[in-house]
PDB file of C-alpha atoms in Angstrom:
ATOM      1  CA  MET A   1     -39.014-116.043 -85.975  1.00 94.00           C
ATOM      2  CA  GLU A   2     -42.290-114.886 -87.519  1.00 97.00           C
ATOM      3  CA  LEU A   3     -44.348-111.998 -86.129  1.00 98.00           C
ATOM      4  CA  VAL A   4     -47.060-109.553 -87.037  1.00 98.00           C
ATOM      5  CA  VAL A   5     -45.719-106.044 -86.470  1.00 98.00           C
ATOM      6  CA  ASP A   6     -47.901-103.316 -84.948  1.00 96.00           C
ATOM      7  CA  THR A   7     -48.111 -99.905 -86.625  1.00 93.00           C
ATOM      8  CA  ASN A   8     -46.570 -98.151 -83.607  1.00 92.00           C
ATOM      9  CA  ILE A   9     -43.434-100.281 -83.962  1.00 94.00           C
ATOM     10  CA  VAL A  10     -43.107 -99.150 -87.578  1.00 92.00           C
ATOM     11  CA  PHE A  11     -43.771 -95.521 -86.537  1.00 90.00           C
ATOM     12  CA  SER A  12     -41.011 -95.813 -83.958  1.00 89.00           C
ATOM     13  CA  ALA A  13     -38.576 -97.238 -86.506  1.00 87.00           C
ATOM     14  CA  ILE A  14     -39.283 -94.384 -88.920  1.00 85.00           C
ATOM     15  CA  VAL A  15     -39.109 -91.571 -86.376  1.00 85.00           C
ATOM     16  CA  LYS A  16     -35.843 -92.592 -84.737  1.00 83.00           C
ATOM     17  CA  ASP A  17     -32.774 -94.498 -85.884  1.00 76.00           C
ATOM     18  CA  SER A  18     -33.054 -97.012 -83.086  1.00 82.00           C
ATOM     19  CA  TYR A  19     -32.760-100.640 -82.100  1.00 85.00           C
ATOM     20  CA  THR A  20     -36.351-101.042 -83.262  1.00 90.00           C
ATOM     21  CA  ARG A  21     -35.280-100.053 -86.778  1.00 86.00           C
ATOM     22  CA  LEU A  22     -32.429-102.567 -86.648  1.00 87.00           C
ATOM     23  CA  LEU A  23     -34.842-105.283 -85.515  1.00 91.00           C
ATOM     24  CA  LEU A  24     -37.220-104.497 -88.368  1.00 88.00           C
ATOM     25  CA  CYS A  25     -34.334-105.130 -90.750  1.00 86.00           C
ATOM     26  CA  ASN A  26     -33.135-108.285 -88.945  1.00 88.00           C
ATOM     27  CA  GLN A  27     -32.925-111.140 -91.446  1.00 88.00           C
ATOM     28  CA  ASN A  28     -33.905-113.679 -88.776  1.00 89.00           C
ATOM     29  CA  LEU A  29     -37.325-112.068 -88.400  1.00 94.00           C
ATOM     30  CA  VAL A  30     -40.141-112.639 -90.862  1.00 96.00           C
ATOM     31  CA  LEU A  31     -42.580-109.799 -90.373  1.00 97.00           C
ATOM     32  CA  TYR A  32     -46.198-109.531 -91.422  1.00 98.00           C
ATOM     33  CA  ALA A  33     -48.817-106.802 -91.176  1.00 97.00           C
ATOM     34  CA  PRO A  34     -52.346-106.392 -92.445  1.00 97.00           C
ATOM     35  CA  GLU A  35     -52.874-104.038 -95.367  1.00 94.00           C
ATOM     36  CA  ALA A  36     -54.318-101.633 -92.768  1.00 92.00           C
ATOM     37  CA  LEU A  37     -50.703-100.754 -91.898  1.00 93.00           C
ATOM     38  CA  ILE A  38     -50.344 -98.836 -95.171  1.00 90.00           C
ATOM     39  CA  SER A  39     -53.550 -96.876 -94.501  1.00 89.00           C
ATOM     40  CA  GLU A  40     -52.364 -95.956 -91.010  1.00 89.00           C
ATOM     41  CA  LEU A  41     -48.945 -94.851 -92.263  1.00 87.00           C
ATOM     42  CA  ASN A  42     -50.553 -92.710 -94.966  1.00 85.00           C
ATOM     43  CA  GLU A  43     -53.025 -91.258 -92.468  1.00 89.00           C
ATOM     44  CA  HIS A  44     -50.208 -90.169 -90.137  1.00 86.00           C
ATOM     45  CA  GLU A  45     -47.575 -89.307 -92.770  1.00 84.00           C
ATOM     46  CA  LYS A  46     -47.421 -85.588 -91.933  1.00 86.00           C
ATOM     47  CA  GLU A  47     -46.971 -86.263 -88.204  1.00 88.00           C
ATOM     48  CA  ILE A  48     -44.336 -88.953 -88.836  1.00 86.00           C
ATOM     49  CA  ARG A  49     -42.388 -86.712 -91.234  1.00 85.00           C
ATOM     50  CA  GLU A  50     -42.398 -83.868 -88.693  1.00 87.00           C
ATOM     51  CA  LYS A  51     -41.177 -86.104 -85.867  1.00 87.00           C
ATOM     52  CA  SER A  52     -38.556 -87.859 -87.983  1.00 85.00           C
ATOM     53  CA  GLY A  53     -37.270 -84.801 -89.824  1.00 86.00           C
ATOM     54  CA  LEU A  54     -37.162 -86.887 -93.007  1.00 80.00           C
ATOM     55  CA  ARG A  55     -37.806 -85.105 -96.276  1.00 81.00           C
ATOM     56  CA  GLY A  56     -38.330 -86.084 -99.889  1.00 76.00           C
ATOM     57  CA  GLU A  57     -35.997 -88.845-100.993  1.00 83.00           C
ATOM     58  CA  GLU A  58     -34.952 -89.792 -97.443  1.00 82.00           C
ATOM     59  CA  TRP A  59     -38.587 -90.424 -96.524  1.00 80.00           C
ATOM     60  CA  GLY A  60     -39.227 -92.496 -99.625  1.00 81.00           C
ATOM     61  CA  GLU A  61     -36.048 -94.542 -99.225  1.00 85.00           C
ATOM     62  CA  LEU A  62     -36.652 -95.337 -95.555  1.00 80.00           C
ATOM     63  CA  MET A  63     -40.316 -96.189 -96.138  1.00 81.00           C
ATOM     64  CA  GLY A  64     -39.335 -98.394 -99.065  1.00 85.00           C
ATOM     65  CA  LEU A  65     -36.683-100.191 -97.008  1.00 84.00           C
ATOM     66  CA  LEU A  66     -38.929-100.801 -94.005  1.00 82.00           C
ATOM     67  CA  LEU A  67     -41.948-101.847 -96.043  1.00 86.00           C
ATOM     68  CA  SER A  68     -39.798-104.219 -98.104  1.00 90.00           C
ATOM     69  CA  LYS A  69     -39.164-106.123 -94.859  1.00 93.00           C
ATOM     70  CA  ILE A  70     -42.870-106.525 -94.067  1.00 95.00           C
ATOM     71  CA  ARG A  71     -45.098-109.005 -95.873  1.00 96.00           C
ATOM     72  CA  LEU A  72     -48.613-107.670 -96.180  1.00 95.00           C
ATOM     73  CA  VAL A  73     -51.471-109.979 -95.263  1.00 96.00           C
ATOM     74  CA  SER A  74     -54.421-109.228 -97.531  1.00 95.00           C
ATOM     75  CA  ARG A  75     -57.895-108.334 -96.325  1.00 95.00           C
ATOM     76  CA  LYS A  76     -59.089-111.511 -97.995  1.00 96.00           C
ATOM     77  CA  ASP A  77     -56.646-113.596 -95.924  1.00 96.00           C
ATOM     78  CA  ILE A  78     -57.718-112.048 -92.609  1.00 97.00           C
ATOM     79  CA  ALA A  79     -61.456-111.793 -93.356  1.00 97.00           C
ATOM     80  CA  ARG A  80     -62.401-115.092 -91.712  1.00 97.00           C
ATOM     81  CA  TYR A  81     -60.496-114.150 -88.519  1.00 98.00           C
ATOM     82  CA  LEU A  82     -61.696-110.570 -88.186  1.00 97.00           C
ATOM     83  CA  LYS A  83     -64.917-111.298 -86.278  1.00 97.00           C
ATOM     84  CA  LYS A  84     -63.046-113.323 -83.652  1.00 97.00           C
ATOM     85  CA  ALA A  85     -60.331-110.643 -83.428  1.00 97.00           C
ATOM     86  CA  LEU A  86     -62.968-107.961 -82.848  1.00 96.00           C
ATOM     87  CA  GLU A  87     -64.315-109.991 -79.918  1.00 96.00           C
ATOM     88  CA  PHE A  88     -61.060-109.902 -77.948  1.00 97.00           C
ATOM     89  CA  SER A  89     -59.208-106.870 -79.303  1.00 96.00           C
ATOM     90  CA  PRO A  90     -58.977-104.064 -76.699  1.00 93.00           C
ATOM     91  CA  ASP A  91     -59.353-101.561 -79.563  1.00 90.00           C
ATOM     92  CA  LYS A  92     -61.241-102.227 -82.801  1.00 92.00           C
ATOM     93  CA  GLU A  93     -58.452-100.535 -84.796  1.00 92.00           C
ATOM     94  CA  ASP A  94     -56.072-103.281 -83.659  1.00 95.00           C
ATOM     95  CA  ALA A  95     -58.407-106.078 -84.776  1.00 97.00           C
ATOM     96  CA  PRO A  96     -56.844-106.420 -88.276  1.00 97.00           C
ATOM     97  CA  PHE A  97     -53.444-106.960 -86.625  1.00 98.00           C
ATOM     98  CA  PHE A  98     -54.853-109.641 -84.327  1.00 98.00           C
ATOM     99  CA  ALA A  99     -56.663-111.202 -87.304  1.00 98.00           C
ATOM    100  CA  ALA A 100     -53.339-111.323 -89.174  1.00 98.00           C
ATOM    101  CA  CYS A 101     -51.800-113.060 -86.139  1.00 98.00           C
ATOM    102  CA  LEU A 102     -54.579-115.640 -86.188  1.00 98.00           C
ATOM    103  CA  ALA A 103     -54.276-116.107 -89.966  1.00 97.00           C
ATOM    104  CA  ARG A 104     -50.494-116.613 -89.782  1.00 97.00           C
ATOM    105  CA  ASP A 105     -50.534-118.302 -86.326  1.00 97.00           C
ATOM    106  CA  VAL A 106     -47.800-115.994 -85.032  1.00 98.00           C
ATOM    107  CA  PRO A 107     -47.367-113.524 -82.120  1.00 98.00           C
ATOM    108  CA  LEU A 108     -47.836-109.759 -82.337  1.00 98.00           C
ATOM    109  CA  TRP A 109     -44.875-107.406 -81.835  1.00 98.00           C
ATOM    110  CA  SER A 110     -46.160-104.347 -79.983  1.00 97.00           C
ATOM    111  CA  ASN A 111     -45.197-102.146 -77.050  1.00 96.00           C
ATOM    112  CA  ASP A 112     -48.853-101.272 -76.392  1.00 95.00           C
ATOM    113  CA  LYS A 113     -49.558-102.649 -72.900  1.00 95.00           C
ATOM    114  CA  LYS A 114     -53.319-102.791 -73.415  1.00 95.00           C
ATOM    115  CA  LEU A 115     -52.849-105.345 -76.213  1.00 96.00           C
ATOM    116  CA  LYS A 116     -51.486-107.794 -73.628  1.00 94.00           C
ATOM    117  CA  GLU A 117     -54.829-107.648 -71.786  1.00 92.00           C
ATOM    118  CA  GLN A 118     -56.216-110.422 -73.985  1.00 94.00           C
ATOM    119  CA  ALA A 119     -55.142-114.074 -74.040  1.00 94.00           C
ATOM    120  CA  ALA A 120     -55.970-115.133 -77.604  1.00 96.00           C
ATOM    121  CA  VAL A 121     -52.721-113.888 -79.191  1.00 98.00           C
ATOM    122  CA  LYS A 122     -49.234-113.741 -77.678  1.00 98.00           C
ATOM    123  CA  VAL A 123     -47.896-110.169 -77.657  1.00 98.00           C
ATOM    124  CA  LEU A 124     -44.154-109.515 -77.468  1.00 97.00           C
ATOM    125  CA  THR A 125     -42.644-106.138 -76.607  1.00 96.00           C
ATOM    126  CA  THR A 126     -39.417-104.975 -78.212  1.00 94.00           C
ATOM    127  CA  GLU A 127     -37.576-105.841 -74.999  1.00 93.00           C
ATOM    128  CA  GLU A 128     -39.039-109.359 -74.948  1.00 94.00           C
ATOM    129  CA  LEU A 129     -38.187-109.824 -78.614  1.00 94.00           C
ATOM    130  CA  VAL A 130     -34.577-108.755 -78.036  1.00 91.00           C
ATOM    131  CA  ARG A 131     -34.296-111.252 -75.175  1.00 90.00           C
ATOM    132  CA  ARG A 132     -35.697-114.052 -77.326  1.00 89.00           C
ATOM    133  CA  ILE A 133     -33.375-113.303 -80.219  1.00 86.00           C
ATOM    134  CA  SER A 134     -30.296-112.932 -78.041  1.00 81.00           C
ATOM    135  CA  GLY A 135     -31.172-115.796 -75.695  1.00 70.00           C
ATOM    136  CA  TYR A 136     -30.771-113.375 -72.776  1.00 59.00           C
ATOM    137  CA  LYS A 137     -32.619-114.285 -69.587  1.00 56.00           C
ATOM    138  CA  LYS A 138     -33.721-111.392 -67.380  1.00 55.00           C
ATOM    139  CA  ARG A 139     -32.492-111.675 -63.793  1.00 54.00           C
ATOM    140  CA  LYS A 140     -35.094-111.658 -61.056  1.00 52.00           C
TER     141      LYS A 140
END
């Protein structure tokens, strides 16, 4: 399954050794993100390090591992989709992620509820992704 991964999913995977981190490393998932992901991670590095407790080599190793699982979509590749993404994105900072979804024709993986308020791009939460991968159907 191919997806664009939201920055908050990556933050979550760094901060806590969780199911989200395992999913990011799942070989059955092909993950993409716009180059803006790197800028956001760098911008919030201090906060992420404090929350995760990771220092020095641990930080570098984990970042290297997680980023090796994500294929970056260049600004050039999303440029033609950015205007459309800005039209429907609930937050302009999320527009590059939606543009990457449009460029790759794949859903967005995010737990941000406001991102589901648009209909142009399918948004899957971690829970929904787990159900899809496992084939589990939620009981009503």
